[in-house]
């Protein structure tokens, strides 16, 4: 019992990360579980998987291979990666990209968690409306959505005009990180809400009542019972939003400033302005590598955490 | 406890020497409790007083308001009007977590992320009980439900019966003065239900809490309760001890909901008998009962339990003073220890008789038999005189 609570929280994370890897298996497509059916005696399954795997190898694997070749084709060879990591500019941009993605993830969780909870308690009609509202942006052009933010956020835009009408000081909402985070969080919100909702929908809300009947306040019941159960959704949403945010281009291009460029913008600049395809490719490879590294790190954490109590342990 | 669990169920686990536990239970008093959902009145002006330490069962079909009543006692639902008192203290506006109750849910409602021990220890954790003391209390509660060896399991690794035992331990670990159970055995199969019934009774004896037990299972209600409140359409139809409930049902709803019954409808005659539509008169109730107020004739109903009726051959002469009808066997159901025989006694009326199946004698369909019962085994449900007396 000593340290029971602490051990418990580690287990929550482990459970959550496991849930997350399931989501990733389905969405991002990482992990060896994909290949397991091929190794076994699952003849028909293997055949069914063969077609999409071949397609993936062609449209994802081959370009990646070309990209890698191109990045090491310069005079520096493989050393280009060391060179890039040694460069202050690259490091600063990489760090900014990671921080921006983290900030977007945080904003999406803060907005998405209550929204997803609302979905679980809403009447069927309201739920349908709320889901449509969150998915609606998917049906609109990405660029138009971002341009809409420009209209709202710019210095003479709707928000600042309203503020000045009310006699309030204007805000700098565009050409900086604020604008980028607002625009990206808007695009990413569905990716946070949907996994959160999927996890919360499975939570029996009588459990909170049970905790309250045991003497817990509503707040304690939420923290000790509901939150741990929704953790798989939180982790799945975080990973999804974070990784997708790493590669954003149009939104930071329109709402950010070149001074605050993200990695994708640096790649774009290298291609269009510098004409250095080698560096651009190497940066692309770097982005993929960082993403994969993060995924691997998470998977390792899952294995290490003491959450996996063996079945039937006494 | 082991010897009790091995006993057959359908037994009332009541010892003559029930200990008067000092910690005991709370006196629960409901006055004018009402709650509606939209236009539907779920609980309609319910008054109920439960004595300290009493095992009170709220029995009724689904939608009768028993669960709504329980949720209001627990504090999950606010009553529209009426009061809930614990030992004379009005708790109507107190949130559920401050009512100091224990509760068992039908779907167990164990916390999936916690071990069995943490689940059971949860009420103590909320009460800031020290870890060392918490542990010994948890172990004692787990011992009581015979699950001490499974303390480190997750709920998902337990069977349904084990999960409900853990839920039971969690509900009693803090010795709540009021223990609420919402169809706790509803999700379990018959054998588990039987063994858990005796466990619940033993725990009630041991802990001494006042228990409010919601069920739609009449057998559970009969075997566990000190008193039963039968709910119908948001009201208490009858409130009495299990044996009174069975022997002296006050309405035909109670009679048919609790056990099998033959309901005879007819008219009340001036000499205190029931005249059936075909003209047969049957004598009912204690010999002298009802004679005095038999001034007015009117519609009346009598209930006779199937096991109080006997079947005889037509040739045998019935003992004088017994009621007898003649019918044709239309159905026979073999139930192991007993056999249910349904007879058509004419005029679309059906009489069901339960007899011991030991004799090996069968009742072939189509055979004509005489069905007899003692007048004392007939219970007046509503008698013309009473009805008229009430309404005037």
XYZ file of C-alpha atoms in Angstrom:
706
model
C 0.000 0.000 0.000
C 2.978 2.263 0.566
C 3.383 4.345 -2.536
C 0.253 2.770 -3.894
C -1.021 5.973 -5.411
C 2.260 6.663 -7.085
C 2.471 3.227 -8.599
C -1.102 3.606 -9.729
C -0.423 6.767 -11.675
C 2.405 5.003 -13.492
C -0.037 2.283 -14.400
C -2.531 4.808 -15.670
C 0.095 6.200 -18.002
C 1.021 2.735 -19.159
C -2.593 1.895 -19.881
C -2.992 5.196 -21.600
C 0.091 4.816 -23.732
C -1.009 1.352 -24.716
C -4.322 2.781 -25.806
C -2.417 5.384 -27.727
C -0.271 2.867 -29.554
C -3.443 1.105 -30.606
C -4.660 4.350 -32.093
C -1.335 4.884 -33.748
C -1.366 1.424 -35.187
C -4.646 2.288 -36.777
C -3.864 5.835 -37.834
C -0.171 6.445 -38.249
C 0.618 2.848 -39.007
C 3.673 2.350 -36.842
C 4.633 -0.702 -34.868
C 5.482 -4.246 -35.637
C 1.990 -5.434 -34.810
C 1.195 -4.585 -38.403
C 3.440 -7.282 -39.679
C 2.527 -9.942 -37.173
C -0.318 -11.398 -39.233
C 2.054 -11.876 -42.130
C 4.462 -13.961 -40.093
C 1.844 -16.253 -38.660
C -0.348 -18.804 -40.325
C -2.953 -16.208 -41.165
C -2.868 -16.954 -44.855
C -5.915 -14.977 -46.038
C -5.175 -12.077 -43.681
C -1.643 -11.898 -45.014
C -2.902 -11.786 -48.571
C -5.422 -9.093 -47.725
C -2.692 -7.055 -46.080
C -0.283 -7.539 -48.958
C -2.057 -5.183 -51.339
C -2.151 -2.132 -49.042
C 1.384 -2.886 -47.876
C 2.690 -2.900 -51.440
C 0.823 0.328 -52.095
C 2.293 1.908 -48.967
C 5.785 0.812 -49.926
C 5.280 2.396 -53.345
C 3.762 5.723 -52.336
C 5.417 6.216 -48.938
C 8.446 3.981 -48.719
C 9.882 4.742 -52.156
C 9.642 8.568 -51.897
C 11.183 8.357 -48.445
C 14.026 6.366 -49.901
C 14.504 8.934 -52.687
C 14.413 11.724 -50.111
C 17.093 10.029 -48.011
C 19.270 9.443 -51.076
C 18.909 13.037 -52.131
C 19.858 14.354 -48.692
C 23.138 12.418 -48.623
C 23.968 13.126 -52.283
C 25.736 16.408 -51.516
C 29.456 16.862 -50.868
C 28.913 16.336 -47.148
C 27.344 12.915 -47.553
C 25.872 11.578 -44.302
C 27.615 14.342 -42.379
C 24.926 16.745 -43.530
C 22.777 15.611 -40.620
C 25.549 16.416 -38.110
C 26.036 19.723 -39.859
C 22.321 20.533 -39.604
C 22.131 19.591 -35.948
C 25.166 21.729 -35.246
C 23.594 24.741 -36.916
C 21.979 27.239 -34.579
C 19.279 28.087 -37.100
C 18.171 24.488 -37.550
C 18.269 23.835 -33.853
C 16.241 26.950 -33.115
C 13.683 26.098 -35.793
C 13.462 22.487 -34.662
C 12.969 23.563 -31.072
C 10.356 26.128 -32.105
C 8.559 23.507 -34.163
C 8.454 21.117 -31.200
C 7.324 23.853 -28.807
C 4.639 25.114 -31.180
C 3.354 21.577 -31.638
C 3.333 21.124 -27.865
C 1.466 24.380 -27.388
C -1.092 23.439 -30.045
C -1.504 20.052 -28.351
C -2.081 21.737 -25.016
C -4.649 24.171 -26.432
C -6.442 21.350 -28.236
C -6.630 19.290 -25.040
C -7.916 22.190 -22.981
C -10.604 22.945 -25.558
C -11.234 19.379 -26.661
C -11.596 17.682 -23.273
C -14.711 19.575 -22.124
C -16.098 19.421 -25.645
C -15.669 15.650 -25.786
C -17.208 15.330 -22.337
C -20.163 17.399 -23.498
C -20.565 14.952 -26.382
C -20.895 12.043 -23.950
C -23.612 13.690 -21.863
C -25.526 15.440 -24.639
C -28.850 14.228 -25.975
C -28.531 12.294 -29.255
C -29.693 15.303 -31.268
C -27.335 17.768 -29.607
C -24.522 15.243 -29.919
C -25.084 14.931 -33.654
C -25.014 18.707 -34.013
C -21.846 19.006 -31.934
C -20.089 16.282 -33.908
C -21.010 17.944 -37.190
C -19.686 21.246 -35.831
C -16.366 19.691 -34.985
C -16.057 17.761 -38.236
C -17.389 20.579 -40.423
C -13.937 22.164 -40.941
C -12.853 18.939 -42.665
C -15.279 19.721 -45.452
C -13.891 23.194 -45.986
C -10.733 23.981 -47.867
C -7.754 24.113 -45.596
C -6.480 27.342 -47.141
C -9.826 29.094 -46.949
C -10.124 28.246 -43.284
C -6.710 29.722 -42.613
C -7.507 32.829 -44.662
C -10.642 33.241 -42.600
C -8.410 33.474 -39.565
C -6.395 36.169 -41.305
C -9.580 38.188 -41.719
C -10.400 37.738 -38.050
C -6.971 38.157 -36.545
C -5.207 40.833 -38.585
C -4.410 44.195 -37.079
C -7.444 45.810 -38.731
C -9.417 42.585 -38.511
C -12.718 41.844 -36.885
C -11.370 41.102 -33.421
C -9.170 44.165 -33.194
C -11.873 46.408 -34.690
C -14.319 45.144 -32.081
C -11.778 45.750 -29.344
C -11.108 49.316 -30.472
C -14.844 49.989 -30.720
C -15.092 48.926 -27.101
C -12.188 51.185 -26.272
C -9.853 48.303 -25.474
C -6.215 48.109 -26.574
C -5.662 46.119 -29.750
C -3.904 42.751 -29.704
C -1.149 41.487 -31.912
C -2.714 38.255 -33.103
C -1.083 37.610 -36.434
C 2.452 37.250 -37.829
C 3.506 35.670 -34.554
C 3.277 32.430 -32.597
C -0.131 33.383 -31.213
C -1.652 33.460 -34.665
C 0.036 30.206 -35.651
C -1.191 28.426 -32.530
C -4.748 29.729 -32.965
C -4.905 28.642 -36.579
C -3.287 25.264 -35.980
C -5.378 24.503 -32.912
C -8.491 25.148 -34.966
C -7.401 22.694 -37.624
C -6.271 20.126 -35.070
C -9.254 20.278 -32.745
C -11.146 17.388 -34.383
C -8.062 15.196 -33.981
C -8.218 15.873 -30.256
C -11.983 15.708 -29.801
C -12.596 12.451 -31.635
C -10.088 10.223 -29.753
C -11.126 11.859 -26.486
C -14.771 11.204 -27.236
C -14.012 7.621 -28.250
C -12.306 7.033 -24.896
C -14.900 8.864 -22.807
C -17.832 7.153 -24.445
C -16.668 3.871 -22.967
C -16.501 5.233 -19.425
C -19.416 4.112 -17.278
C -20.652 7.284 -15.641
C -22.144 5.278 -12.786
C -18.525 4.927 -11.658
C -18.485 8.594 -10.711
C -21.725 8.070 -8.785
C -20.114 5.081 -7.092
C -17.152 7.210 -6.054
C -19.489 9.887 -4.712
C -21.434 7.240 -2.794
C -18.100 6.200 -1.285
C -17.755 9.702 0.095
C -15.744 11.423 -2.624
C -16.682 14.943 -3.642
C -17.661 15.412 -7.281
C -14.280 16.961 -7.936
C -12.345 14.159 -6.228
C -14.455 11.553 -8.007
C -13.616 13.159 -11.311
C -9.924 13.347 -10.557
C -9.549 9.885 -9.040
C -11.944 7.903 -11.217
C -12.945 9.686 -14.407
C -9.659 11.318 -15.334
C -7.590 8.108 -15.130
C -10.155 6.345 -17.291
C -10.037 9.099 -19.895
C -6.231 9.072 -19.943
C -5.973 6.736 -22.963
C -7.991 9.281 -24.910
C -5.811 12.129 -23.684
C -2.634 10.353 -24.760
C -4.072 9.315 -28.115
C -5.271 12.844 -28.797
C -1.976 14.356 -27.703
C 0.171 12.128 -29.864
C -2.067 12.572 -32.873
C -2.203 16.352 -32.599
C 1.453 16.717 -31.698
C 2.776 14.642 -34.566
C 0.462 16.166 -37.137
C 1.405 19.633 -35.879
C 5.095 18.994 -36.482
C 4.657 19.113 -40.231
C 2.311 22.080 -40.601
C 3.036 24.442 -43.458
C 0.144 26.528 -44.801
C -1.118 27.770 -41.454
C 2.240 29.013 -40.135
C 2.992 30.401 -43.586
C -0.178 32.524 -43.597
C -0.539 33.342 -39.919
C 3.074 33.339 -38.775
C 6.084 35.344 -39.771
C 9.333 34.299 -41.460
C 11.148 35.270 -38.289
C 9.254 32.526 -36.485
C 9.559 29.926 -39.205
C 8.795 26.299 -38.469
C 10.679 23.348 -39.901
C 8.352 22.937 -42.850
C 8.819 26.591 -43.754
C 12.579 26.193 -43.546
C 12.320 23.315 -46.000
C 10.169 25.441 -48.288
C 12.645 28.308 -48.143
C 15.514 25.985 -48.972
C 13.710 24.686 -52.008
C 12.200 27.891 -53.407
C 14.622 30.603 -52.344
C 17.974 28.921 -51.808
C 17.452 26.124 -54.294
C 19.266 23.735 -51.976
C 17.370 20.506 -52.453
C 19.939 18.536 -50.519
C 19.444 20.533 -47.327
C 15.693 20.577 -47.868
C 15.651 16.782 -48.171
C 17.881 16.403 -45.153
C 15.554 18.617 -43.110
C 12.621 16.494 -44.239
C 14.420 13.353 -43.161
C 15.232 15.050 -39.863
C 11.544 15.789 -39.259
C 10.563 12.204 -39.985
C 13.391 10.962 -37.774
C 12.346 13.171 -34.856
C 8.755 11.975 -35.209
C 9.777 8.333 -35.284
C 12.105 8.870 -32.347
C 9.273 10.270 -30.282
C 7.053 7.329 -31.165
C 9.786 4.848 -30.293
C 10.426 6.649 -27.012
C 6.739 6.372 -26.133
C 6.663 2.691 -27.020
C 9.722 2.072 -24.853
C 8.074 3.905 -21.972
C 5.111 1.572 -22.330
C 7.343 -1.459 -22.040
C 9.320 -0.121 -19.094
C 6.475 1.201 -16.965
C 5.395 -1.256 -14.270
C 1.804 -1.074 -15.410
C 1.728 -4.436 -17.096
C 0.600 -6.591 -14.235
C 0.752 -10.143 -15.486
C -2.644 -11.747 -15.853
C -3.505 -14.016 -12.950
C -0.827 -12.638 -10.665
C -1.376 -13.541 -7.072
C -19.984 -18.244 7.402
C -18.880 -21.200 5.342
C -21.521 -23.445 6.850
C -24.197 -20.938 5.999
C -23.160 -20.574 2.401
C -23.355 -24.305 1.986
C -26.961 -24.342 3.105
C -29.730 -24.274 0.598
C -31.069 -20.921 -0.341
C -34.713 -19.870 -0.213
C -34.197 -19.998 3.498
C -34.602 -16.937 5.588
C -31.278 -16.374 7.230
C -32.592 -15.161 10.465
C -31.368 -16.329 13.782
C -33.480 -15.847 16.873
C -30.555 -14.175 18.561
C -29.850 -11.328 16.200
C -27.187 -9.284 17.981
C -28.185 -5.781 18.867
C -25.104 -4.184 17.357
C -23.973 -1.024 19.040
C -22.887 0.869 15.931
C -26.062 -0.274 14.223
C -28.039 1.477 11.622
C -29.784 4.723 11.087
C -33.499 5.309 11.227
C -34.627 6.329 7.770
C -37.808 8.297 7.329
C -39.282 9.370 4.025
C -42.161 11.800 4.113
C -44.187 12.837 1.104
C -41.341 11.956 -1.235
C -42.247 12.889 -4.810
C -40.254 13.018 -7.995
C -41.320 13.256 -11.596
C -39.469 13.113 -14.889
C -41.172 15.421 -17.309
C -44.843 14.628 -17.090
C -44.300 11.137 -15.687
C -44.502 10.851 -11.924
C -41.895 8.305 -10.921
C -42.359 8.509 -7.157
C -45.668 9.745 -5.857
C -45.922 10.957 -2.277
C -44.130 8.063 -0.612
C -44.069 7.805 3.171
C -41.847 5.172 4.687
C -40.119 4.676 8.015
C -37.324 2.142 8.259
C -36.241 1.093 11.725
C -32.541 1.130 12.667
C -30.879 -2.069 11.492
C -33.894 -3.151 9.517
C -33.573 -4.895 6.167
C -36.136 -3.174 3.980
C -36.748 -4.332 0.444
C -38.318 -2.127 -2.174
C -39.962 -4.594 -4.502
C -41.743 -3.857 -7.719
C -41.743 -4.187 -11.474
C -39.482 -1.949 -13.532
C -40.754 1.583 -13.684
C -42.543 1.327 -10.363
C -40.370 3.997 -8.747
C -38.270 1.845 -6.442
C -34.928 2.743 -8.022
C -35.863 6.420 -8.193
C -36.652 6.263 -4.499
C -33.282 4.659 -3.811
C -31.462 7.272 -5.870
C -33.155 9.989 -3.860
C -32.157 8.322 -0.585
C -28.590 8.049 -1.896
C -28.586 11.684 -2.954
C -28.130 11.196 -6.683
C -31.546 12.667 -7.388
C -33.192 15.605 -5.687
C -36.828 15.063 -4.724
C -39.377 17.480 -6.166
C -40.974 17.575 -2.749
C -40.899 15.632 0.462
C -38.166 14.960 2.956
C -35.535 12.345 3.669
C -34.508 12.033 7.300
C -31.648 10.045 8.826
C -32.257 9.668 12.559
C -34.549 12.665 12.471
C -32.012 14.812 10.627
C -33.189 16.190 7.281
C -30.609 15.212 4.658
C -32.683 16.120 1.604
C -30.281 18.841 0.532
C -27.092 17.040 1.534
C -24.934 15.854 -1.392
C -24.497 12.094 -1.758
C -20.898 12.071 -0.586
C -21.864 13.574 2.765
C -24.667 11.162 3.612
C -22.255 8.483 4.853
C -23.873 5.644 2.982
C -22.641 2.453 1.422
C -23.987 1.536 -1.965
C -23.920 -1.538 -4.176
C -24.791 -1.126 -7.836
C -26.240 -3.667 -10.208
C -23.295 -3.420 -12.616
C -20.767 -3.585 -9.711
C -19.327 -0.139 -10.605
C -15.815 -1.069 -9.499
C -13.052 1.333 -10.469
C -11.236 -0.421 -13.331
C -7.928 1.356 -12.794
C -7.641 0.329 -9.160
C -6.775 -2.990 -7.581
C -9.319 -4.820 -5.462
C -7.680 -3.494 -2.312
C -7.705 0.100 -3.560
C -11.323 -0.270 -4.597
C -12.365 -1.504 -1.188
C -10.169 1.074 0.520
C -11.640 3.936 -1.489
C -14.335 4.967 1.037
C -11.685 4.946 3.783
C -9.332 7.032 1.654
C -12.094 9.614 1.265
C -12.507 9.598 5.037
C -8.786 10.211 5.527
C -8.273 6.964 7.397
C -4.592 6.307 8.061
C -2.951 3.866 5.675
C -2.148 1.246 8.291
C -5.653 1.259 9.722
C -7.126 1.405 6.245
C -5.310 -1.747 5.292
C -6.532 -3.783 8.225
C -10.111 -2.621 7.674
C -9.894 -3.442 3.969
C -8.526 -6.881 4.715
C -11.293 -7.492 7.240
C -13.946 -6.476 4.704
C -12.395 -8.669 2.026
C -12.250 -11.551 4.486
C -15.947 -11.064 5.126
C -16.708 -11.686 1.449
C -14.053 -14.420 1.307
C -11.892 -12.641 -1.235
C -8.855 -11.871 0.914
C -6.574 -13.734 -1.491
C -7.539 -11.640 -4.506
C -6.563 -8.259 -3.080
C -4.090 -7.374 -5.833
C -6.298 -8.209 -8.788
C -7.905 -5.761 -11.145
C -11.713 -5.857 -11.394
C -11.400 -7.025 -15.004
C -9.578 -10.132 -13.796
C -12.475 -11.205 -11.573
C -15.660 -13.089 -12.336
C -19.012 -11.380 -12.020
C -19.718 -12.927 -8.640
C -16.292 -11.943 -7.329
C -16.740 -8.403 -8.636
C -20.035 -8.082 -6.810
C -18.399 -9.398 -3.637
C -15.737 -6.715 -3.966
C -18.455 -4.130 -4.478
C -20.160 -5.438 -1.350
C -16.908 -5.162 0.614
C -16.433 -1.616 -0.656
C -19.932 -0.698 0.446
C -19.470 -1.944 4.018
C -15.786 -1.308 4.710
C -16.548 1.962 6.475
C -19.446 0.462 8.432
C -22.055 2.793 6.968
C -25.194 3.221 9.062
C -27.202 2.954 5.838
C -26.475 0.436 3.115
C -28.228 0.843 -0.215
C -28.367 -1.928 -2.780
C -29.686 -1.444 -6.277
C -30.547 -4.875 -7.694
C -27.139 -6.139 -6.616
C -27.730 -9.665 -7.865
C -29.534 -8.778 -11.068
C -26.573 -9.453 -13.337
C -25.633 -12.804 -11.815
C -26.778 -16.310 -12.585
C -29.010 -18.298 -10.277
C -26.393 -20.208 -8.286
C -24.323 -17.096 -7.615
C -27.455 -15.230 -6.625
C -28.246 -17.890 -4.060
C -24.830 -17.887 -2.436
C -24.604 -14.085 -2.464
C -28.042 -13.820 -0.898
C -26.856 -15.700 2.135
C -23.684 -13.636 2.176
C -25.661 -10.403 2.121
C -27.807 -11.646 4.976
C -24.759 -12.643 6.990
C -23.117 -9.280 6.372
C -26.280 -7.477 7.385
C -26.297 -9.409 10.637
C -22.643 -8.671 11.194
C -22.536 -4.989 10.270
C -25.965 -4.090 11.589
C -26.573 -1.343 9.042
C -30.024 -0.352 7.994
C -30.406 -1.839 4.519
C -32.528 -0.593 1.658
C -32.569 -3.279 -0.980
C -34.116 -2.725 -4.385
C -35.114 -5.737 -6.406
C -37.765 -7.058 -8.736
C -37.058 -10.613 -7.632
C -39.726 -11.806 -5.210
C -37.640 -14.716 -3.926
C -34.834 -12.376 -2.901
C -37.322 -10.079 -1.232
C -38.983 -12.911 0.691
C -35.802 -14.541 1.882
C -33.762 -11.460 2.844
C -36.126 -8.841 4.168
C -37.426 -7.858 7.543
C -40.104 -5.932 5.727
C -41.040 -5.474 2.097
C -42.512 -2.408 0.441
C -44.185 -3.328 -2.811
C -44.075 -0.440 -5.272
C -46.580 0.142 -8.002
C -46.791 3.244 -10.176
C -44.680 5.299 -7.806
C -46.629 4.401 -4.686
C -46.220 1.828 -1.969
C -48.948 -0.717 -2.567
C -48.319 -2.705 0.585
C -45.813 -2.620 3.401
C -45.469 -5.704 5.572
C -43.255 -8.556 6.650
C -42.489 -11.218 4.039
C -44.831 -13.762 5.575
C -47.691 -11.262 5.916
C -47.033 -10.085 2.402
C -47.400 -13.637 1.176
C -50.172 -14.833 3.469
C -52.236 -11.650 3.635
C -51.823 -9.743 0.389
C -53.972 -6.644 0.473
C -54.408 -6.217 -3.266
C -54.516 -8.570 -6.207
C -51.440 -6.792 -7.583
C -49.429 -7.813 -4.532
C -50.928 -11.291 -4.595
C -49.937 -11.891 -8.197
C -46.576 -10.126 -8.007
C -45.445 -12.042 -4.946
C -45.673 -15.710 -5.714
C -48.335 -17.537 -7.694
C -51.920 -17.064 -6.793
C -55.419 -17.969 -7.789
C -57.572 -14.900 -7.862
C -61.259 -15.651 -7.573
C -63.569 -12.835 -8.574
C -67.210 -12.871 -7.661
C -69.735 -11.180 -5.458
C -69.894 -10.922 -1.739
C -72.996 -12.566 -0.354
C -75.008 -11.649 2.697
C -73.811 -14.668 4.609
C -70.158 -13.713 4.063
C -69.326 -16.024 1.201
C -67.979 -15.398 -2.257
C -70.408 -16.254 -5.024
C -68.595 -17.145 -8.230
C -70.152 -16.173 -11.577
C -71.398 -19.753 -12.091
C -73.300 -19.588 -8.829
C -70.961 -21.655 -6.695
C -70.472 -20.205 -3.271
C -67.132 -20.526 -1.531
C -66.434 -19.848 2.117
C -63.391 -17.734 2.811
C -61.249 -16.410 5.588
C -61.490 -17.227 9.271
C -64.902 -18.619 10.074
C -66.127 -15.531 11.898
C -64.398 -12.865 9.827
C -66.505 -10.595 7.734
C -69.809 -11.781 9.061
C -70.449 -8.630 10.984
C -70.068 -6.154 8.177
C -71.682 -8.301 5.565
C -74.689 -6.080 5.284
C -74.032 -4.995 1.730
C -73.395 -7.375 -1.144
C -71.045 -6.391 -3.950
C -68.074 -7.385 -6.072
C -65.334 -9.152 -4.154
C -62.048 -10.928 -4.740
C -60.415 -13.804 -2.935
C -56.852 -15.068 -3.296
C -55.830 -18.663 -2.685
C -52.216 -19.769 -2.998
C -51.726 -22.790 -5.295
C -49.914 -24.840 -2.646
C -52.917 -24.542 -0.317
C -55.139 -26.332 -2.785
C -55.456 -30.083 -3.114
C -56.508 -32.229 -6.000
C -58.697 -35.272 -5.435
C -60.477 -37.770 -7.629
C -64.116 -37.035 -8.306
C -65.176 -40.237 -6.509
C -63.628 -39.196 -3.192
C -66.018 -37.376 -0.928
C -64.691 -34.007 0.116
C -64.519 -33.228 3.796
C -67.452 -31.098 4.787
C -66.704 -27.420 5.156
C -64.009 -27.319 2.483
C -64.459 -25.421 -0.752
C -64.420 -27.551 -3.850
C -64.564 -26.916 -7.554
C -64.477 -29.416 -10.383
C -62.209 -28.830 -13.343
C -60.411 -30.341 -16.271
C -56.607 -30.519 -16.299
C -55.318 -28.302 -19.086
C -51.636 -28.105 -18.231
C -49.100 -29.856 -16.087
C -45.645 -28.505 -15.350
C -43.090 -30.640 -13.599
C -40.775 -28.500 -11.449
C -38.717 -31.080 -9.642
C -39.855 -30.939 -6.053
C -43.308 -29.759 -7.003
C -45.701 -29.899 -9.893
C -47.980 -27.155 -11.109
C -51.343 -28.356 -12.416
C -53.644 -25.930 -14.190
C -57.355 -26.700 -14.341
C -60.164 -25.157 -16.274
C -63.022 -24.856 -13.819
C -65.469 -23.474 -16.339
C -66.320 -19.977 -17.445
C -62.775 -19.298 -18.677
C -61.560 -19.524 -15.108
C -58.263 -21.175 -14.435
C -57.074 -22.616 -11.153
C -53.471 -23.506 -10.558
C -52.550 -26.093 -7.949
C -49.052 -26.787 -6.687
C -48.568 -30.258 -5.251
C -45.580 -32.282 -4.198
C -44.363 -34.397 -7.053
C -43.033 -37.134 -4.806
C -45.931 -39.549 -5.165
C -45.059 -40.279 -8.762
C -48.680 -39.808 -9.728
C -49.247 -37.669 -12.798
C -52.220 -35.540 -13.719
C -52.972 -36.347 -17.351
C -54.316 -33.498 -19.405
C -58.044 -33.805 -19.916
C -58.761 -35.673 -16.707
C -61.530 -34.302 -14.481
C -60.503 -33.653 -10.905
C -61.856 -31.982 -7.853
C -59.853 -29.117 -6.363
C -60.438 -28.333 -2.701
C -59.129 -25.857 -0.124
C -59.859 -24.848 3.434
C -61.864 -21.653 3.873
C -59.099 -20.277 6.090
C -56.706 -20.374 3.140
C -58.770 -17.931 1.163
C -57.778 -14.305 1.661
C -60.216 -11.506 1.017
C -58.611 -8.913 -1.216
C -61.480 -6.553 -1.484
C -64.881 -7.213 -0.239
C -68.028 -5.519 -1.328
C -68.791 -4.321 2.169
C -65.314 -2.838 2.666
C -65.333 -1.136 -0.666
C -68.739 0.392 -0.078
C -67.825 1.334 3.405
C -64.763 3.203 2.140
C -66.442 5.123 -0.568
C -69.431 6.296 1.412
